[in-house]
């Protein structure tokens, strides 16, 4: 029998597929790689990624929605399940838009992996070295799926390929075989969410749960495999080659595998806003410095931004919530000028309600420059022009975001950020203890001390 409807392939053809070569190679790589095989740069960066994610989780856990969800769903401490700990950890870690990311993957691999690793460590003895290895490997496969495919433009990257990253980290923590790792990858590939990009633009905070679900479902994926559940032969290829994404290039999954580590190409954030705003914020900071360290908001006639497509999309000047404000280019620039920096408080409701800030945001125009869009993903450019009422005009350009691989923050700056966001949550002394413990993680016999300090044990 024949099928004539376009795009429909008979099952007799589909089920004859073979395990893709990249999957076998990656699973074997993940199984055989030891902590001792990791380059020192990867170890150092992974420690910082774990620290950064913990900071974001601690700060986000203070938000009322997270606190209420924890009350309704159950505690994340001793009385909470590993699934709940992973879910709330990932959710809290994305609440304030301060977690690290990867420009090449076009997403945030770390916060999709670290909460799952911490949740597992609370139930079993996991050495610091093992946690570093599992985190680096989970980050690697999640980021590479993001690199090897292009998500549909209507989808938000949170909650998609991050599930595979969490699942691989969990499988590696539990000492899975290469065959089991491959099966876990295939099962996890089917468990990504139908995420909507509009959630971030509207400020719908369900978006913040996407990473939480990835961590939870990543743990479940490996539990399901050990229970006897199976995935399709090439789940990643199916989902990211036509369902959630397209332009699937499987060769990218193993290109320079073991020598080019994606976690070593990550970025850290200091502006508490969507990464797409950062180039313009960096350019604006140069303008403020050139103008003497401060701009009077009421002396600004107009602000014009030329940037790449995804940053230009964030043109709404009247955000209805804190999350929407973080995804508003006009508001981000306006609040930066009014507050002197894009801090956590610069996006909260009192700042968002400020009449001067709101008026200035309405004087910001954002346009795409196709030449700047063509520079993606290696560069994230923005050109900002500020025109004052006295006739003066200031212009500055940023080709990269501060914190990107090309212009990275050093370890001291990442540690300073951690203290800024974690100290208000758990106190300066406890935050300092967490920082010291994470930065010495490779020598730790367990994560128990860290988990006690952050109340996940």
CSV table of C-alpha atoms in Angstrom, one decimal:
chain,number,residue,atom,x,y,z
A,1,UNK,CA,0.0,0.0,0.0
A,2,UNK,CA,1.1,3.6,-0.7
A,3,UNK,CA,0.6,6.9,1.1
A,4,UNK,CA,0.0,9.9,-1.1
A,5,UNK,CA,-0.5,12.6,1.5
A,6,UNK,CA,2.7,14.8,1.6
A,7,UNK,CA,4.8,14.6,4.7
A,8,UNK,CA,3.4,11.3,6.0
A,9,UNK,CA,5.9,8.4,6.1
A,10,UNK,CA,4.7,4.8,6.4
A,11,UNK,CA,5.4,3.1,9.7
A,12,UNK,CA,7.2,0.3,7.8
A,13,UNK,CA,9.7,2.9,6.7
A,14,UNK,CA,10.0,4.8,10.0
A,15,UNK,CA,10.6,1.8,12.2
A,16,UNK,CA,13.5,0.6,10.1
A,17,UNK,CA,15.7,3.5,11.3
A,18,UNK,CA,19.0,2.8,13.0
A,19,UNK,CA,20.5,4.4,16.1
A,20,UNK,CA,22.2,7.5,14.8
A,21,UNK,CA,26.0,7.5,15.0
A,22,UNK,CA,26.2,10.7,17.0
A,23,UNK,CA,24.1,9.2,19.8
A,24,UNK,CA,26.3,6.2,20.1
A,25,UNK,CA,29.4,8.3,20.1
A,26,UNK,CA,28.0,10.8,22.6
A,27,UNK,CA,26.7,8.1,25.0
A,28,UNK,CA,30.0,6.3,25.0
A,29,UNK,CA,31.8,9.6,25.6
A,30,UNK,CA,29.5,10.5,28.5
A,31,UNK,CA,30.1,7.1,30.1
A,32,UNK,CA,33.9,6.9,29.8
A,33,UNK,CA,34.7,10.5,30.6
A,34,UNK,CA,36.1,10.9,34.1
A,35,UNK,CA,36.5,14.0,36.2
A,36,UNK,CA,40.3,13.7,35.6
A,37,UNK,CA,39.7,14.1,31.9
A,38,UNK,CA,38.1,17.5,32.2
A,39,UNK,CA,40.4,20.4,31.3
A,40,UNK,CA,41.1,22.8,34.2
A,41,UNK,CA,39.3,25.6,32.3
A,42,UNK,CA,36.2,23.4,32.2
A,43,UNK,CA,36.4,22.5,35.9
A,44,UNK,CA,36.9,26.2,36.9
A,45,UNK,CA,34.0,27.4,34.7
A,46,UNK,CA,31.7,24.6,35.9
A,47,UNK,CA,32.3,25.6,39.5
A,48,UNK,CA,31.3,29.2,38.6
A,49,UNK,CA,28.2,28.0,36.7
A,50,UNK,CA,27.1,26.0,39.7
A,51,UNK,CA,27.7,29.0,41.9
A,52,UNK,CA,25.8,31.3,39.6
A,53,UNK,CA,22.8,29.0,39.4
A,54,UNK,CA,22.7,28.6,43.2
A,55,UNK,CA,22.7,32.4,43.5
A,56,UNK,CA,19.9,32.7,41.1
A,57,UNK,CA,17.9,30.0,42.9
A,58,UNK,CA,18.4,31.6,46.3
A,59,UNK,CA,17.4,35.0,45.1
A,60,UNK,CA,14.4,33.7,43.1
A,61,UNK,CA,13.2,31.6,46.0
A,62,UNK,CA,12.3,34.8,47.8
A,63,UNK,CA,9.8,35.8,45.1
A,64,UNK,CA,6.2,35.4,46.4
A,65,UNK,CA,5.1,33.0,43.6
A,66,UNK,CA,7.9,30.6,44.4
A,67,UNK,CA,7.3,30.8,48.2
A,68,UNK,CA,3.6,30.2,47.7
A,69,UNK,CA,4.2,27.3,45.3
A,70,UNK,CA,6.6,25.7,47.8
A,71,UNK,CA,3.9,26.1,50.5
A,72,UNK,CA,1.3,24.5,48.3
A,73,UNK,CA,3.4,21.7,46.7
A,74,UNK,CA,5.5,20.9,49.8
A,75,UNK,CA,8.9,21.8,51.2
A,76,UNK,CA,12.1,21.4,49.2
A,77,UNK,CA,14.0,20.3,52.3
A,78,UNK,CA,14.1,16.9,53.9
A,79,UNK,CA,10.4,16.4,53.6
A,80,UNK,CA,10.3,17.2,49.9
A,81,UNK,CA,10.9,14.8,47.1
A,82,UNK,CA,13.8,15.1,44.7
A,83,UNK,CA,11.3,15.9,41.9
A,84,UNK,CA,9.9,18.8,43.8
A,85,UNK,CA,13.3,20.0,44.8
A,86,UNK,CA,14.4,20.0,41.1
A,87,UNK,CA,11.2,21.7,39.9
A,88,UNK,CA,11.3,24.5,42.4
A,89,UNK,CA,15.0,25.0,42.0
A,90,UNK,CA,14.8,25.4,38.3
A,91,UNK,CA,11.8,27.7,38.7
A,92,UNK,CA,13.4,29.9,41.3
A,93,UNK,CA,16.6,30.1,39.2
A,94,UNK,CA,14.8,31.7,36.3
A,95,UNK,CA,12.5,34.1,38.2
A,96,UNK,CA,14.8,37.0,38.1
A,97,UNK,CA,16.4,36.6,34.7
A,98,UNK,CA,20.0,36.5,36.2
A,99,UNK,CA,21.1,33.0,35.4
A,100,UNK,CA,24.0,32.2,33.0
A,101,UNK,CA,23.6,31.2,29.4
A,102,UNK,CA,25.2,30.2,26.1
A,103,UNK,CA,25.0,32.4,23.1
A,104,UNK,CA,25.8,29.6,20.7
A,105,UNK,CA,23.0,27.4,22.1
A,106,UNK,CA,20.7,30.4,22.2
A,107,UNK,CA,19.5,29.4,25.7
A,108,UNK,CA,20.4,28.8,29.3
A,109,UNK,CA,21.8,25.3,29.8
A,110,UNK,CA,23.0,25.7,33.4
A,111,UNK,CA,19.8,26.3,35.2
A,112,UNK,CA,18.3,23.2,33.4
A,113,UNK,CA,20.9,21.0,34.9
A,114,UNK,CA,22.2,22.3,38.2
A,115,UNK,CA,18.9,22.0,40.2
A,116,UNK,CA,18.6,18.3,39.1
A,117,UNK,CA,22.2,17.6,40.2
A,118,UNK,CA,21.6,19.3,43.6
A,119,UNK,CA,18.3,17.4,44.0
A,120,UNK,CA,20.0,14.1,43.4
A,121,UNK,CA,22.9,14.9,45.7
A,122,UNK,CA,20.4,15.5,48.6
A,123,UNK,CA,19.3,11.8,48.4
A,124,UNK,CA,22.7,10.1,47.8
A,125,UNK,CA,26.3,10.7,48.5
A,126,UNK,CA,27.7,12.6,45.5
A,127,UNK,CA,31.3,13.9,45.6
A,128,UNK,CA,32.0,17.4,44.4
A,129,UNK,CA,34.1,16.0,41.5
A,130,UNK,CA,31.2,13.8,40.3
A,131,UNK,CA,28.8,16.8,40.5
A,132,UNK,CA,31.1,18.9,38.4
A,133,UNK,CA,31.5,16.1,35.8
A,134,UNK,CA,27.7,15.5,35.6
A,135,UNK,CA,27.0,19.2,35.3
A,136,UNK,CA,29.5,19.7,32.5
A,137,UNK,CA,28.2,16.7,30.6
A,138,UNK,CA,24.5,17.7,31.0
A,139,UNK,CA,25.4,21.2,29.9
A,140,UNK,CA,27.2,19.8,26.9
A,141,UNK,CA,24.4,17.8,25.4
A,142,UNK,CA,21.8,20.4,26.1
A,143,UNK,CA,23.8,23.2,24.5
A,144,UNK,CA,24.8,21.1,21.5
A,145,UNK,CA,21.2,20.3,20.7
A,146,UNK,CA,20.6,24.1,20.8
A,147,UNK,CA,23.5,24.6,18.4
A,148,UNK,CA,22.6,21.7,16.1
A,149,UNK,CA,19.0,22.9,15.5
A,150,UNK,CA,16.9,26.0,15.3
A,151,UNK,CA,13.8,26.2,17.5
A,152,UNK,CA,10.7,27.4,15.9
A,153,UNK,CA,10.6,31.2,16.3
A,154,UNK,CA,7.3,30.9,18.3
A,155,UNK,CA,8.9,28.7,21.0
A,156,UNK,CA,10.8,29.8,24.1
A,157,UNK,CA,14.1,27.8,24.5
A,158,UNK,CA,13.5,27.2,28.3
A,159,UNK,CA,12.0,23.7,28.9
A,160,UNK,CA,13.0,22.2,25.6
A,161,UNK,CA,16.5,20.7,25.1
A,162,UNK,CA,17.3,21.4,28.7
A,163,UNK,CA,15.3,18.3,29.7
A,164,UNK,CA,17.9,16.2,27.8
A,165,UNK,CA,20.7,18.0,29.6
A,166,UNK,CA,19.2,17.3,33.0
A,167,UNK,CA,18.5,13.7,32.1
A,168,UNK,CA,22.1,13.0,31.0
A,169,UNK,CA,23.5,14.6,34.2
A,170,UNK,CA,21.2,12.4,36.3
A,171,UNK,CA,22.1,9.3,34.4
A,172,UNK,CA,25.8,10.0,34.8
A,173,UNK,CA,25.4,10.7,38.5
A,174,UNK,CA,23.9,7.3,38.9
A,175,UNK,CA,26.6,5.5,36.9
A,176,UNK,CA,24.5,4.5,33.9
A,177,UNK,CA,26.0,2.4,31.1
A,178,UNK,CA,26.4,3.9,27.6
A,179,UNK,CA,23.4,2.0,26.4
A,180,UNK,CA,21.3,3.3,29.3
A,181,UNK,CA,22.5,6.9,28.7
A,182,UNK,CA,21.5,6.7,25.0
A,183,UNK,CA,18.0,5.4,26.0
A,184,UNK,CA,17.7,8.2,28.6
A,185,UNK,CA,18.6,10.8,26.0
A,186,UNK,CA,15.9,9.4,23.6
A,187,UNK,CA,13.2,9.2,26.3
A,188,UNK,CA,14.0,12.8,27.6
A,189,UNK,CA,13.8,14.2,24.0
A,190,UNK,CA,10.1,13.5,24.0
A,191,UNK,CA,9.5,15.2,27.4
A,192,UNK,CA,10.2,18.8,26.4
A,193,UNK,CA,7.4,21.3,26.8
A,194,UNK,CA,5.3,23.2,24.2
A,195,UNK,CA,6.8,26.5,25.3
A,196,UNK,CA,5.5,29.8,24.0
A,197,UNK,CA,7.8,32.7,23.3
A,198,UNK,CA,4.9,35.1,24.0
A,199,UNK,CA,5.0,34.3,27.7
A,200,UNK,CA,8.2,36.3,28.1
A,201,UNK,CA,6.9,39.2,26.0
A,202,UNK,CA,3.7,39.4,27.9
A,203,UNK,CA,5.3,38.7,31.3
A,204,UNK,CA,3.4,35.5,31.9
A,205,UNK,CA,5.3,33.9,34.7
A,206,UNK,CA,4.4,30.4,33.8
A,207,UNK,CA,7.5,30.9,31.6
A,208,UNK,CA,9.6,30.6,34.8
A,209,UNK,CA,8.4,27.1,35.4
A,210,UNK,CA,9.8,25.8,32.2
A,211,UNK,CA,13.3,25.2,33.5
A,212,UNK,CA,11.8,23.7,36.7
A,213,UNK,CA,9.9,21.1,34.6
A,214,UNK,CA,13.1,20.3,32.6
A,215,UNK,CA,14.9,19.5,35.8
A,216,UNK,CA,12.0,17.4,37.2
A,217,UNK,CA,11.4,15.6,33.9
A,218,UNK,CA,15.1,15.0,33.4
A,219,UNK,CA,15.1,13.0,36.7
A,220,UNK,CA,11.9,11.2,35.7
A,221,UNK,CA,13.4,10.3,32.3
A,222,UNK,CA,16.1,8.2,33.9
A,223,UNK,CA,13.7,6.7,36.4
A,224,UNK,CA,11.5,5.7,33.5
A,225,UNK,CA,14.3,4.1,31.6
A,226,UNK,CA,15.3,2.1,34.7
A,227,UNK,CA,11.6,1.1,35.0
A,228,UNK,CA,11.7,-0.4,31.5
A,229,UNK,CA,10.3,2.5,29.4
A,230,UNK,CA,11.9,3.1,26.0
A,231,UNK,CA,12.3,6.0,23.6
A,232,UNK,CA,12.3,6.1,19.8
A,233,UNK,CA,15.5,5.2,18.0
A,234,UNK,CA,16.3,8.9,17.2
A,235,UNK,CA,14.2,10.9,19.5
A,236,UNK,CA,16.4,14.0,19.4
A,237,UNK,CA,16.5,13.9,15.6
A,238,UNK,CA,12.7,13.6,15.4
A,239,UNK,CA,11.9,16.4,17.9
A,240,UNK,CA,14.6,18.8,16.9
A,241,UNK,CA,14.5,18.0,13.2
A,242,UNK,CA,10.9,18.8,12.6
A,243,UNK,CA,8.6,19.0,15.7
A,244,UNK,CA,10.0,21.7,18.0
A,245,UNK,CA,12.8,22.8,15.7
A,246,UNK,CA,14.2,22.4,12.3
A,247,UNK,CA,17.5,22.5,10.4
A,248,UNK,CA,18.8,19.6,12.4
A,249,UNK,CA,22.5,19.1,11.9
A,250,UNK,CA,23.6,16.0,13.8
A,251,UNK,CA,27.2,16.4,13.0
A,252,UNK,CA,27.3,19.3,15.4
A,253,UNK,CA,26.5,16.9,18.3
A,254,UNK,CA,30.0,15.4,18.1
A,255,UNK,CA,32.1,18.1,16.4
A,256,UNK,CA,35.3,18.6,18.5
A,257,UNK,CA,33.6,16.5,21.2
A,258,UNK,CA,35.9,16.4,24.3
A,259,UNK,CA,38.1,19.3,23.1
A,260,UNK,CA,35.5,22.1,22.7
A,261,UNK,CA,33.4,22.2,25.9
A,262,UNK,CA,30.3,24.4,25.7
A,263,UNK,CA,30.3,25.3,29.3
A,264,UNK,CA,33.7,27.0,28.7
A,265,UNK,CA,31.9,29.2,26.1
A,266,UNK,CA,29.1,30.4,28.4
A,267,UNK,CA,28.3,33.8,29.5
A,268,UNK,CA,27.4,35.3,32.9
A,269,UNK,CA,25.0,38.2,33.4
A,270,UNK,CA,25.2,41.4,35.6
A,271,UNK,CA,22.3,43.3,34.1
A,272,UNK,CA,19.1,41.7,35.7
A,273,UNK,CA,17.3,41.7,32.3
A,274,UNK,CA,16.9,39.6,29.2
A,275,UNK,CA,20.2,38.9,27.5
A,276,UNK,CA,18.9,40.5,24.3
A,277,UNK,CA,18.9,43.9,26.1
A,278,UNK,CA,22.5,43.6,27.3
A,279,UNK,CA,24.3,45.0,24.2
A,280,UNK,CA,22.2,48.1,24.3
A,281,UNK,CA,22.6,48.4,28.1
A,282,UNK,CA,26.4,48.1,27.7
A,283,UNK,CA,26.4,50.8,25.0
A,284,UNK,CA,24.2,53.0,27.1
A,285,UNK,CA,26.6,52.7,30.0
A,286,UNK,CA,29.4,54.1,27.8
A,287,UNK,CA,27.2,57.0,26.9
A,288,UNK,CA,26.4,57.7,30.6
A,289,UNK,CA,30.1,57.6,31.4
A,290,UNK,CA,30.8,60.0,28.4
A,291,UNK,CA,28.1,62.4,29.7
A,292,UNK,CA,29.8,62.6,33.1
A,293,UNK,CA,28.3,59.7,34.9
A,294,UNK,CA,24.7,60.6,34.9
A,295,UNK,CA,21.9,61.6,32.4
A,296,UNK,CA,18.9,63.6,33.5
A,297,UNK,CA,15.9,61.5,32.3
A,298,UNK,CA,13.8,64.7,31.7
A,299,UNK,CA,16.6,66.2,29.6
A,300,UNK,CA,16.5,63.3,27.1
A,301,UNK,CA,14.5,64.0,24.0
A,302,UNK,CA,14.8,60.5,22.5
A,303,UNK,CA,16.7,57.3,22.6
A,304,UNK,CA,17.1,55.3,19.4
A,305,UNK,CA,18.4,51.7,19.3
A,306,UNK,CA,19.5,49.7,16.2
A,307,UNK,CA,20.0,46.1,17.0
A,308,UNK,CA,19.5,42.5,15.8
A,309,UNK,CA,16.1,40.9,15.3
A,310,UNK,CA,15.5,39.2,18.7
A,311,UNK,CA,16.5,42.3,20.6
A,312,UNK,CA,14.4,44.5,18.3
A,313,UNK,CA,11.4,42.3,19.1
A,314,UNK,CA,11.5,43.6,22.7
A,315,UNK,CA,10.0,47.0,21.8
A,316,UNK,CA,7.0,47.1,24.1
A,317,UNK,CA,7.3,50.2,26.3
A,318,UNK,CA,4.5,49.5,28.8
A,319,UNK,CA,5.4,46.3,30.6
A,320,UNK,CA,2.6,44.9,32.8
A,321,UNK,CA,4.8,42.9,35.2
A,322,UNK,CA,8.4,42.6,36.5
A,323,UNK,CA,9.1,39.8,34.0
A,324,UNK,CA,7.7,41.8,31.1
A,325,UNK,CA,9.9,44.7,32.2
A,326,UNK,CA,13.0,42.5,31.9
A,327,UNK,CA,11.9,41.7,28.3
A,328,UNK,CA,11.3,45.3,27.4
A,329,UNK,CA,14.2,47.2,25.7
A,330,UNK,CA,12.6,50.6,26.3
A,331,UNK,CA,12.0,50.0,30.0
A,332,UNK,CA,15.4,48.4,30.5
A,333,UNK,CA,17.2,51.4,29.1
A,334,UNK,CA,14.9,53.9,31.0
A,335,UNK,CA,15.3,52.2,34.3
A,336,UNK,CA,19.1,51.9,33.8
A,337,UNK,CA,19.2,55.7,33.4
A,338,UNK,CA,16.9,56.4,36.4
A,339,UNK,CA,18.5,53.9,38.8
A,340,UNK,CA,22.1,54.0,37.5
A,341,UNK,CA,22.2,50.3,36.8
A,342,UNK,CA,19.9,47.4,35.7
A,343,UNK,CA,19.7,45.9,39.2
A,344,UNK,CA,17.1,43.5,40.6
A,345,UNK,CA,15.2,46.4,42.2
A,346,UNK,CA,15.3,48.4,39.0
A,347,UNK,CA,12.6,46.0,37.6
A,348,UNK,CA,10.4,45.5,40.6
A,349,UNK,CA,6.9,47.1,40.8
A,350,UNK,CA,7.9,50.4,42.5
A,351,UNK,CA,10.5,51.0,39.7
A,352,UNK,CA,8.0,49.9,37.1
A,353,UNK,CA,5.4,52.3,38.5
A,354,UNK,CA,7.8,55.3,38.5
A,355,UNK,CA,6.3,58.1,36.3
A,356,UNK,CA,9.7,59.4,35.1
A,357,UNK,CA,10.9,56.0,34.1
A,358,UNK,CA,7.6,55.2,32.3
A,359,UNK,CA,7.7,58.5,30.4
A,360,UNK,CA,11.3,57.9,29.4
A,361,UNK,CA,10.5,54.4,28.2
A,362,UNK,CA,7.9,55.8,25.8
A,363,UNK,CA,10.7,58.0,24.2
A,364,UNK,CA,12.7,54.9,23.3
A,365,UNK,CA,12.5,53.6,19.7
A,366,UNK,CA,13.9,50.1,18.8
A,367,UNK,CA,14.5,49.0,15.2
A,368,UNK,CA,16.2,46.0,13.6
A,369,UNK,CA,19.3,46.5,11.5
A,370,UNK,CA,19.6,43.5,9.1
A,371,UNK,CA,23.3,43.9,9.1
A,372,UNK,CA,23.4,43.5,12.8
A,373,UNK,CA,21.1,40.4,12.7
A,374,UNK,CA,23.5,38.8,10.2
A,375,UNK,CA,26.2,38.9,12.9
A,376,UNK,CA,24.3,36.3,15.1
A,377,UNK,CA,25.1,34.1,17.0
A,378,UNK,CA,28.7,35.0,17.4
A,379,UNK,CA,28.0,38.7,18.1
A,380,UNK,CA,25.0,40.4,19.8
A,381,UNK,CA,25.4,44.0,18.5
A,382,UNK,CA,23.5,47.1,19.4
A,383,UNK,CA,23.9,50.8,18.5
A,384,UNK,CA,22.4,53.4,20.9
A,385,UNK,CA,21.8,57.1,20.2
A,386,UNK,CA,20.7,59.4,23.0
A,387,UNK,CA,19.5,62.9,21.9
A,388,UNK,CA,19.2,65.6,24.6
A,389,UNK,CA,16.9,68.5,24.6
A,390,UNK,CA,19.9,70.9,24.5
A,391,UNK,CA,20.9,69.5,21.1
A,392,UNK,CA,23.7,67.3,22.2
A,393,UNK,CA,23.8,63.8,20.8
A,394,UNK,CA,25.6,60.7,22.1
A,395,UNK,CA,26.2,57.5,20.3
A,396,UNK,CA,27.8,54.2,21.3
A,397,UNK,CA,27.9,50.7,19.9
A,398,UNK,CA,28.5,47.3,21.4
A,399,UNK,CA,29.3,44.3,19.3
A,400,UNK,CA,29.3,41.8,22.1
A,401,UNK,CA,27.6,41.7,25.5
A,402,UNK,CA,29.9,42.1,28.5
A,403,UNK,CA,30.2,38.6,29.9
A,404,UNK,CA,30.3,36.9,26.5
A,405,UNK,CA,33.2,34.6,25.6
A,406,UNK,CA,34.8,37.5,23.7
A,407,UNK,CA,34.6,39.9,26.7
A,408,UNK,CA,34.1,37.6,29.8
A,409,UNK,CA,33.7,38.5,33.4
A,410,UNK,CA,36.5,37.2,35.5
A,411,UNK,CA,35.9,34.9,38.5
A,412,UNK,CA,36.0,37.7,41.0
A,413,UNK,CA,33.1,39.5,39.2
A,414,UNK,CA,31.0,36.3,39.1
A,415,UNK,CA,31.7,35.8,42.8
A,416,UNK,CA,30.7,39.4,43.6
A,417,UNK,CA,27.5,38.9,41.7
A,418,UNK,CA,26.7,35.8,43.8
A,419,UNK,CA,27.2,37.7,47.0
A,420,UNK,CA,25.0,40.6,45.8
A,421,UNK,CA,22.0,38.2,45.0
A,422,UNK,CA,22.6,35.5,47.6
A,423,UNK,CA,23.4,37.6,50.7
A,424,UNK,CA,19.9,39.2,51.0
A,425,UNK,CA,18.4,35.7,50.8
A,426,UNK,CA,20.5,33.7,53.3
A,427,UNK,CA,22.7,36.3,55.0
A,428,UNK,CA,26.3,37.4,54.2
A,429,UNK,CA,28.0,34.8,56.4
A,430,UNK,CA,26.0,31.9,54.9
A,431,UNK,CA,26.4,33.2,51.4
A,432,UNK,CA,30.2,33.5,51.9
A,433,UNK,CA,30.3,29.9,53.2
A,434,UNK,CA,28.4,28.7,50.1
A,435,UNK,CA,30.7,30.5,47.8
A,436,UNK,CA,33.8,29.0,49.4
A,437,UNK,CA,32.3,25.6,49.4
A,438,UNK,CA,31.3,25.7,45.7
A,439,UNK,CA,34.7,27.2,44.6
A,440,UNK,CA,36.4,24.2,46.4
A,441,UNK,CA,33.8,21.7,45.2
A,442,UNK,CA,36.3,19.5,43.3
A,443,UNK,CA,37.8,18.5,46.7
A,444,UNK,CA,34.5,17.9,48.5
A,445,UNK,CA,33.6,14.4,49.6
A,446,UNK,CA,29.9,15.3,49.4
A,447,UNK,CA,27.6,18.3,48.7
A,448,UNK,CA,26.0,17.9,52.1
A,449,UNK,CA,27.4,21.2,53.6
A,450,UNK,CA,26.3,23.2,50.6
A,451,UNK,CA,22.8,21.7,50.6
A,452,UNK,CA,22.4,22.4,54.3
A,453,UNK,CA,23.4,26.1,53.8
A,454,UNK,CA,20.9,26.5,50.9
A,455,UNK,CA,18.2,24.4,52.7
A,456,UNK,CA,18.0,21.6,50.1
A,457,UNK,CA,18.9,18.8,52.4
